[in-house]
PDB file of C-alpha atoms and ligand atoms in Angstrom:
ATOM      1  CA  UNK Y  27      96.530 101.700 109.214  1.00  0.00           C
ATOM      2  CA  UNK Y  28      93.155 100.057 109.377  1.00  0.00           C
ATOM      3  CA  UNK Y  29      92.056  97.678 111.808  1.00  0.00           C
ATOM      4  CA  UNK Y  30      90.766  94.472 110.720  1.00  0.00           C
ATOM      5  CA  UNK Y  31      87.132  93.991 110.265  1.00  0.00           C
ATOM      6  CA  UNK Y  32      87.265  90.788 110.952  1.00  0.00           C
ATOM      7  CA  UNK Y  33      85.811  89.374 113.951  1.00  0.00           C
ATOM      8  CA  UNK Y  34      88.077  88.320 117.090  1.00  0.00           C
ATOM      9  CA  UNK Y  35      89.292  84.986 117.029  1.00  0.00           C
ATOM     10  CA  UNK Y  36      92.229  82.860 117.048  1.00  0.00           C
ATOM     11  CA  UNK Y  37      95.403  85.158 118.524  1.00  0.00           C
ATOM     12  CA  UNK Y  38      98.980  83.620 117.032  1.00  0.00           C
ATOM     13  CA  UNK Y  39     101.668  85.412 119.843  1.00  0.00           C
ATOM     14  CA  UNK Y  40     104.206  84.235 117.872  1.00  0.00           C
ATOM     15  CA  UNK Y  41     105.279  83.314 114.117  1.00  0.00           C
ATOM     16  CA  UNK Y  42     103.463  84.891 111.174  1.00  0.00           C
ATOM     17  CA  UNK Y  43     100.921  87.968 112.219  1.00  0.00           C
ATOM     18  CA  UNK Y  44      97.738  86.030 112.918  1.00  0.00           C
ATOM     19  CA  UNK Y  45      95.064  85.117 110.021  1.00  0.00           C
ATOM     20  CA  UNK Y  46      92.501  86.467 112.230  1.00  0.00           C
ATOM     21  CA  UNK Y  47      91.104  88.946 114.607  1.00  0.00           C
ATOM     22  CA  UNK Y  48      92.101  92.629 115.191  1.00  0.00           C
ATOM     23  CA  UNK Y  49      95.451  94.052 113.198  1.00  0.00           C
ATOM     24  CA  UNK Y  50      98.171  93.996 115.988  1.00  0.00           C
ATOM     25  CA  UNK Y  51     100.460  96.514 117.183  1.00  0.00           C
ATOM     26  CA  UNK Y  52     103.463  96.483 118.931  1.00  0.00           C
ATOM     27  CA  UNK Y  53     104.021  99.781 120.767  1.00  0.00           C
ATOM     28  CA  UNK Y  54     107.803 100.166 121.566  1.00  0.00           C
ATOM     29  CA  UNK Y  55     107.965 103.595 123.856  1.00  0.00           C
ATOM     30  CA  UNK Y  56     108.990 104.432 127.261  1.00  0.00           C
ATOM     31  CA  UNK Y  57     106.905 107.022 128.381  1.00  0.00           C
ATOM     32  CA  UNK Y  58     103.910 105.609 129.927  1.00  0.00           C
ATOM     33  CA  UNK Y  59     101.227 109.009 129.162  1.00  0.00           C
ATOM     34  CA  UNK Y  60     102.134 108.059 125.305  1.00  0.00           C
ATOM     35  CA  UNK Y  61     101.355 104.706 126.195  1.00  0.00           C
ATOM     36  CA  UNK Y  62      98.530 104.906 127.380  1.00  0.00           C
ATOM     37  CA  UNK Y  63      97.214 107.588 124.810  1.00  0.00           C
ATOM     38  CA  UNK Y  64      97.807 105.750 121.992  1.00  0.00           C
ATOM     39  CA  UNK Y  65      96.617 101.937 122.974  1.00  0.00           C
ATOM     40  CA  UNK Y  66      93.096 103.564 124.331  1.00  0.00           C
ATOM     41  CA  UNK Y  67      92.688 105.345 120.847  1.00  0.00           C
ATOM     42  CA  UNK Y  68      94.013 102.049 119.267  1.00  0.00           C
ATOM     43  CA  UNK Y  69      91.823  99.460 121.430  1.00  0.00           C
ATOM     44  CA  UNK Y  70      89.346 101.820 120.718  1.00  0.00           C
ATOM     45  CA  UNK Y  71      89.576 101.730 117.066  1.00  0.00           C
ATOM     46  CA  UNK Y  72      89.970  98.030 117.519  1.00  0.00           C
ATOM     47  CA  UNK Y  73      93.321  97.035 117.235  1.00  0.00           C
ATOM     48  CA  UNK Y  74      94.728  94.627 119.361  1.00  0.00           C
ATOM     49  CA  UNK Y  75      97.599  96.795 121.202  1.00  0.00           C
ATOM     50  CA  UNK Y  76     101.337  95.358 123.434  1.00  0.00           C
ATOM     51  CA  UNK Y  77     103.753  97.726 124.805  1.00  0.00           C
ATOM     52  CA  UNK Y  78     107.054  97.464 125.279  1.00  0.00           C
ATOM     53  CA  UNK Y  79     108.755  99.916 127.457  1.00  0.00           C
ATOM     54  CA  UNK Y  80     112.637  99.663 126.653  1.00  0.00           C
ATOM     55  CA  UNK Y  81     114.312  98.812 123.391  1.00  0.00           C
ATOM     56  CA  UNK Y  82     115.291  95.187 124.403  1.00  0.00           C
ATOM     57  CA  UNK Y  83     111.708  94.170 124.908  1.00  0.00           C
ATOM     58  CA  UNK Y  84     110.833  95.983 121.659  1.00  0.00           C
ATOM     59  CA  UNK Y  85     113.073  94.642 120.062  1.00  0.00           C
ATOM     60  CA  UNK Y  86     112.529  91.065 121.398  1.00  0.00           C
ATOM     61  CA  UNK Y  87     108.691  90.808 120.782  1.00  0.00           C
ATOM     62  CA  UNK Y  88     109.072  92.125 116.865  1.00  0.00           C
ATOM     63  CA  UNK Y  89     111.594  90.169 116.173  1.00  0.00           C
ATOM     64  CA  UNK Y  90     108.735  86.881 117.797  1.00  0.00           C
ATOM     65  CA  UNK Y  91     106.344  87.906 115.307  1.00  0.00           C
ATOM     66  CA  UNK Y  92     102.777  88.179 115.395  1.00  0.00           C
ATOM     67  CA  UNK Y  93     102.219  91.656 114.508  1.00  0.00           C
ATOM     68  CA  UNK Y  94     101.157  93.282 111.444  1.00  0.00           C
ATOM     69  CA  UNK Y  95     102.915  96.987 112.571  1.00  0.00           C
ATOM     70  CA  UNK Y  96     105.470  98.333 115.085  1.00  0.00           C
ATOM     71  CA  UNK Y  97     105.574 101.940 116.410  1.00  0.00           C
ATOM     72  CA  UNK Y  98     108.649 102.635 117.876  1.00  0.00           C
ATOM     73  CA  UNK Y  99     109.643 105.531 119.659  1.00  0.00           C
ATOM     74  CA  UNK Y 100     114.010 106.756 119.232  1.00  0.00           C
ATOM     75  CA  UNK Y 101     114.711 107.423 122.526  1.00  0.00           C
ATOM     76  CA  UNK Y 102     114.786 104.173 124.604  1.00  0.00           C
ATOM     77  CA  UNK Y 103     116.721 102.807 127.907  1.00  0.00           C
ATOM     78  CA  UNK Y 104     118.387  99.981 127.077  1.00  0.00           C
ATOM     79  CA  UNK Y 105     118.634 100.019 123.174  1.00  0.00           C
ATOM     80  CA  UNK Y 106     118.109 102.778 121.101  1.00  0.00           C
ATOM     81  CA  UNK Y 107     115.217 102.627 118.496  1.00  0.00           C
ATOM     82  CA  UNK Y 108     116.693 102.933 115.537  1.00  0.00           C
ATOM     83  CA  UNK Y 109     119.582  99.549 116.671  1.00  0.00           C
ATOM     84  CA  UNK Y 110     115.759  98.037 117.492  1.00  0.00           C
ATOM     85  CA  UNK Y 111     114.846  99.268 113.501  1.00  0.00           C
ATOM     86  CA  UNK Y 112     117.798  98.096 112.264  1.00  0.00           C
ATOM     87  CA  UNK Y 113     117.788  94.878 113.989  1.00  0.00           C
ATOM     88  CA  UNK Y 114     113.561  94.627 112.835  1.00  0.00           C
ATOM     89  CA  UNK Y 115     115.105  95.141 109.035  1.00  0.00           C
ATOM     90  CA  UNK Y 116     117.430  92.433 108.954  1.00  0.00           C
ATOM     91  CA  UNK Y 117     115.186  90.021 110.444  1.00  0.00           C
ATOM     92  CA  UNK Y 118     111.716  90.999 109.194  1.00  0.00           C
ATOM     93  CA  UNK Y 119     112.491  93.211 106.664  1.00  0.00           C
ATOM     94  CA  UNK Y 120     108.025  93.328 105.319  1.00  0.00           C
ATOM     95  CA  UNK Y 121     107.202  94.225 108.715  1.00  0.00           C
ATOM     96  CA  UNK Y 122     106.218  98.236 108.795  1.00  0.00           C
ATOM     97  CA  UNK Y 123     107.533  99.990 111.722  1.00  0.00           C
ATOM     98  CA  UNK Y 124     106.167 103.811 112.731  1.00  0.00           C
ATOM     99  CA  UNK Y 125     108.968 106.044 114.226  1.00  0.00           C
ATOM    100  CA  UNK Y 126     107.166 108.293 116.846  1.00  0.00           C
ATOM    101  CA  UNK Y 127     109.984 111.628 117.421  1.00  0.00           C
ATOM    102  CA  UNK Y 128     109.599 114.388 119.256  1.00  0.00           C
ATOM    103  CA  UNK Y 129     109.018 117.636 118.307  1.00  0.00           C
ATOM    104  CA  UNK Y 130     112.142 119.355 115.757  1.00  0.00           C
ATOM    105  CA  UNK Y 131     114.021 116.154 116.270  1.00  0.00           C
ATOM    106  CA  UNK Y 132     114.711 116.510 112.407  1.00  0.00           C
ATOM    107  CA  UNK Y 133     117.321 114.676 112.462  1.00  0.00           C
ATOM    108  CA  UNK Y 134     115.641 111.500 114.185  1.00  0.00           C
ATOM    109  CA  UNK Y 135     112.956 111.451 111.148  1.00  0.00           C
ATOM    110  CA  UNK Y 136     115.383 111.536 108.580  1.00  0.00           C
ATOM    111  CA  UNK Y 137     117.590 108.302 110.853  1.00  0.00           C
ATOM    112  CA  UNK Y 138     114.265 106.558 110.890  1.00  0.00           C
ATOM    113  CA  UNK Y 139     113.187 107.042 107.753  1.00  0.00           C
ATOM    114  CA  UNK Y 140     116.810 105.922 105.912  1.00  0.00           C
ATOM    115  CA  UNK Y 141     116.670 103.479 108.164  1.00  0.00           C
ATOM    116  CA  UNK Y 142     113.649 101.812 106.847  1.00  0.00           C
ATOM    117  CA  UNK Y 143     110.805 103.176 109.067  1.00  0.00           C
ATOM    118  CA  UNK Y 144     107.967 103.998 106.492  1.00  0.00           C
ATOM    119  CA  UNK Y 145     106.585 106.649 108.652  1.00  0.00           C
ATOM    120  CA  UNK Y 146     107.180 108.960 111.134  1.00  0.00           C
ATOM    121  CA  UNK Y 147     104.741 110.934 113.761  1.00  0.00           C
ATOM    122  CA  UNK Y 148     105.799 113.958 115.441  1.00  0.00           C
ATOM    123  CA  UNK Y 149     105.003 113.903 118.922  1.00  0.00           C
ATOM    124  CA  UNK Y 150     102.528 115.088 120.526  1.00  0.00           C
ATOM    125  CA  UNK Y 151     100.435 113.561 117.730  1.00  0.00           C
ATOM    126  CA  UNK Y 152      96.626 113.120 117.255  1.00  0.00           C
ATOM    127  CA  UNK Y 153      94.439 110.229 117.379  1.00  0.00           C
ATOM    128  CA  UNK Y 154      93.600 111.457 113.988  1.00  0.00           C
ATOM    129  CA  UNK Y 155      97.052 111.301 112.855  1.00  0.00           C
ATOM    130  CA  UNK Y 156      97.791 108.287 114.216  1.00  0.00           C
ATOM    131  CA  UNK Y 157      94.787 106.801 112.130  1.00  0.00           C
ATOM    132  CA  UNK Y 158      95.685 107.213 108.207  1.00  0.00           C
ATOM    133  CA  UNK Y 159      93.305 108.501 106.296  1.00  0.00           C
ATOM    134  CA  UNK Y 160      91.471 106.977 103.399  1.00  0.00           C
ATOM    135  CA  UNK Y 161      91.286 108.454 100.202  1.00  0.00           C
ATOM    136  CA  UNK Y 162      89.661 106.940  97.006  1.00  0.00           C
ATOM    137  CA  UNK Y 163      90.800 105.680  94.147  1.00  0.00           C
ATOM    138  CA  UNK Y 164      89.020 104.883  90.742  1.00  0.00           C
ATOM    139  CA  UNK Y 165      86.153 104.250  94.366  1.00  0.00           C
ATOM    140  CA  UNK Y 166      88.284 102.013  95.222  1.00  0.00           C
ATOM    141  CA  UNK Y 167      89.152 102.707  99.074  1.00  0.00           C
ATOM    142  CA  UNK Y 168      93.072 102.691  99.070  1.00  0.00           C
ATOM    143  CA  UNK Y 169      94.848 103.311 102.806  1.00  0.00           C
ATOM    144  CA  UNK Y 170      97.608 106.284 102.904  1.00  0.00           C
ATOM    145  CA  UNK Y 171      99.629 106.243 105.377  1.00  0.00           C
ATOM    146  CA  UNK Y 172     100.278 109.702 106.741  1.00  0.00           C
ATOM    147  CA  UNK Y 173     103.176 110.609 104.333  1.00  0.00           C
ATOM    148  CA  UNK Y 174     101.765 109.386 101.099  1.00  0.00           C
ATOM    149  CA  UNK Y 175      98.457 111.282 101.800  1.00  0.00           C
ATOM    150  CA  UNK Y 176     100.577 114.714 102.607  1.00  0.00           C
ATOM    151  CA  UNK Y 177     102.596 113.691  99.200  1.00  0.00           C
ATOM    152  CA  UNK Y 178      99.417 113.110  97.325  1.00  0.00           C
ATOM    153  CA  UNK Y 179      97.635 116.439  98.679  1.00  0.00           C
ATOM    154  CA  UNK Y 180     100.254 118.150  97.767  1.00  0.00           C
ATOM    155  CA  UNK Y 181     100.389 116.662  94.124  1.00  0.00           C
ATOM    156  CA  UNK Y 182      96.604 117.422  94.034  1.00  0.00           C
ATOM    157  CA  UNK Y 183      97.010 120.896  94.385  1.00  0.00           C
ATOM    158  CA  UNK Y 184      99.361 121.445  91.908  1.00  0.00           C
ATOM    159  CA  UNK Y 185      97.521 118.638  89.157  1.00  0.00           C
ATOM    160  CA  UNK Y 186      99.069 118.935  86.061  1.00  0.00           C
ATOM    161  CA  UNK Y 187     102.596 121.059  87.121  1.00  0.00           C
ATOM    162  CA  UNK Y 188     105.608 119.030  87.396  1.00  0.00           C
ATOM    163  CA  UNK Y 189     107.145 119.403  90.511  1.00  0.00           C
ATOM    164  CA  UNK Y 190     111.043 118.887  91.152  1.00  0.00           C
ATOM    165  CA  UNK Y 191     111.993 116.810  94.142  1.00  0.00           C
ATOM    166  CA  UNK Y 192     113.459 119.274  95.966  1.00  0.00           C
ATOM    167  CA  UNK Y 193     109.379 121.006  95.974  1.00  0.00           C
ATOM    168  CA  UNK Y 194     107.659 118.274  97.188  1.00  0.00           C
ATOM    169  CA  UNK Y 195     110.773 117.078  99.399  1.00  0.00           C
ATOM    170  CA  UNK Y 196     110.653 121.061 101.386  1.00  0.00           C
ATOM    171  CA  UNK Y 197     106.298 120.726 101.017  1.00  0.00           C
ATOM    172  CA  UNK Y 198     105.838 117.243 102.261  1.00  0.00           C
ATOM    173  CA  UNK Y 199     108.720 116.548 104.776  1.00  0.00           C
ATOM    174  CA  UNK Y 200     109.643 120.783 106.086  1.00  0.00           C
ATOM    175  CA  UNK Y 201     113.316 120.068 106.251  1.00  0.00           C
ATOM    176  CA  UNK Y 202     115.869 120.639 104.019  1.00  0.00           C
ATOM    177  CA  UNK Y 203     117.330 117.387 102.968  1.00  0.00           C
ATOM    178  CA  UNK Y 204     120.703 115.921 101.640  1.00  0.00           C
ATOM    179  CA  UNK Y 205     120.124 115.986  98.027  1.00  0.00           C
ATOM    180  CA  UNK Y 206     120.814 112.577  97.338  1.00  0.00           C
ATOM    181  CA  UNK Y 207     118.053 110.990  99.546  1.00  0.00           C
ATOM    182  CA  UNK Y 208     116.165 109.013  97.486  1.00  0.00           C
ATOM    183  CA  UNK Y 209     112.772 109.662  99.878  1.00  0.00           C
ATOM    184  CA  UNK Y 210     111.037 111.065  97.363  1.00  0.00           C
ATOM    185  CA  UNK Y 211     111.472 108.429  94.871  1.00  0.00           C
ATOM    186  CA  UNK Y 212     110.423 106.060  96.973  1.00  0.00           C
ATOM    187  CA  UNK Y 213     107.208 107.751  98.546  1.00  0.00           C
ATOM    188  CA  UNK Y 214     106.370 108.367  94.516  1.00  0.00           C
ATOM    189  CA  UNK Y 215     106.911 104.296  94.198  1.00  0.00           C
ATOM    190  CA  UNK Y 216     104.422 104.027  97.073  1.00  0.00           C
ATOM    191  CA  UNK Y 217     102.096 105.834  95.765  1.00  0.00           C
ATOM    192  CA  UNK Y 218     102.490 104.723  92.034  1.00  0.00           C
ATOM    193  CA  UNK Y 219     101.370 101.519  93.711  1.00  0.00           C
ATOM    194  CA  UNK Y 220      98.501 101.942  95.254  1.00  0.00           C
ATOM    195  CA  UNK Y 221      97.140 104.538  92.463  1.00  0.00           C
ATOM    196  CA  UNK Y 222      97.730 101.458  89.658  1.00  0.00           C
ATOM    197  CA  UNK Y 223      94.812 101.222  87.690  1.00  0.00           C
ATOM    198  CA  UNK Y 224      94.371  97.749  86.314  1.00  0.00           C
ATOM    199  CA  UNK Y 225      96.183  98.216  83.255  1.00  0.00           C
ATOM    200  CA  UNK Y 226      99.287  98.707  85.529  1.00  0.00           C
ATOM    201  CA  UNK Y 227      99.062 103.042  84.349  1.00  0.00           C
ATOM    202  CA  UNK Y 228      99.086 105.190  87.181  1.00  0.00           C
ATOM    203  CA  UNK Y 229      98.228 109.240  87.183  1.00  0.00           C
ATOM    204  CA  UNK Y 230     101.948 110.289  88.774  1.00  0.00           C
ATOM    205  CA  UNK Y 231     104.358 110.859  85.449  1.00  0.00           C
ATOM    206  CA  UNK Y 232     108.171 110.749  85.728  1.00  0.00           C
ATOM    207  CA  UNK Y 233     109.215 113.986  84.012  1.00  0.00           C
ATOM    208  CA  UNK Y 234     113.078 113.130  83.238  1.00  0.00           C
ATOM    209  CA  UNK Y 235     115.793 114.755  85.502  1.00  0.00           C
ATOM    210  CA  UNK Y 236     112.708 117.348  86.903  1.00  0.00           C
ATOM    211  CA  UNK Y 237     110.405 115.550  88.938  1.00  0.00           C
ATOM    212  CA  UNK Y 238     107.721 114.495  88.826  1.00  0.00           C
ATOM    213  CA  UNK Y 239     103.714 115.555  87.844  1.00  0.00           C
ATOM    214  CA  UNK Y 240     100.490 114.148  89.093  1.00  0.00           C
ATOM    215  CA  UNK Y 241      98.125 114.742  85.666  1.00  0.00           C
ATOM    216  CA  UNK Y 242      98.143 116.479  82.871  1.00  0.00           C
ATOM    217  CA  UNK Y 243      98.849 116.185  79.349  1.00  0.00           C
ATOM    218  CA  UNK Y 244     100.072 112.772  78.526  1.00  0.00           C
ATOM    219  CA  UNK Y 245      97.051 111.103  80.639  1.00  0.00           C
TER     220      UNK Y 245
HETATM  221 CA1   CA D 172     111.666 107.768 125.196  1.00  0.00          CA
END
């Protein structure tokens, strides 16, 4: 995520995200310590943060609009995070959702990603993890999510090598996953769009029936 650099101004509270003003984050989280930590950290970086402390309130605010991104805890009073996520995906499919999970709750990550979350953060997390890292490609800044960044770093470490989906999955997501998952392909797609050159080509190649390669002979 990156804070908007435009000056603060009007702030629409409903409808489409406001055109001006800081990027608005909806934080749906029932642990006051995390709400406080995230709010202070993001506001220091120029984001506007609104917190919802339970599932129904989070869902109501997310669907009402006006937010650029939602950070969503999964264990919430009133309505689970996955239910809230499903409602957001139906009503606002383009609204990015970052799922917050407790350490070790691998099933949460899988369920969240399968349900359409764009990324996840394992609690406790640092502000450095929360604020995505900037990468430059062909001289232009590219904003990557935590997962996209980790995927790119892994591929850069194995530049020119063919990497299977299983290798990428275990290196970046850190667990054995249902082999039917398409999460690797989805994230390769995100990276390709962000690393596309003006002529539409990208440095990430598909190696049919094996996996992917960053850079190498055909470039
Ligand atoms: Ca919780």
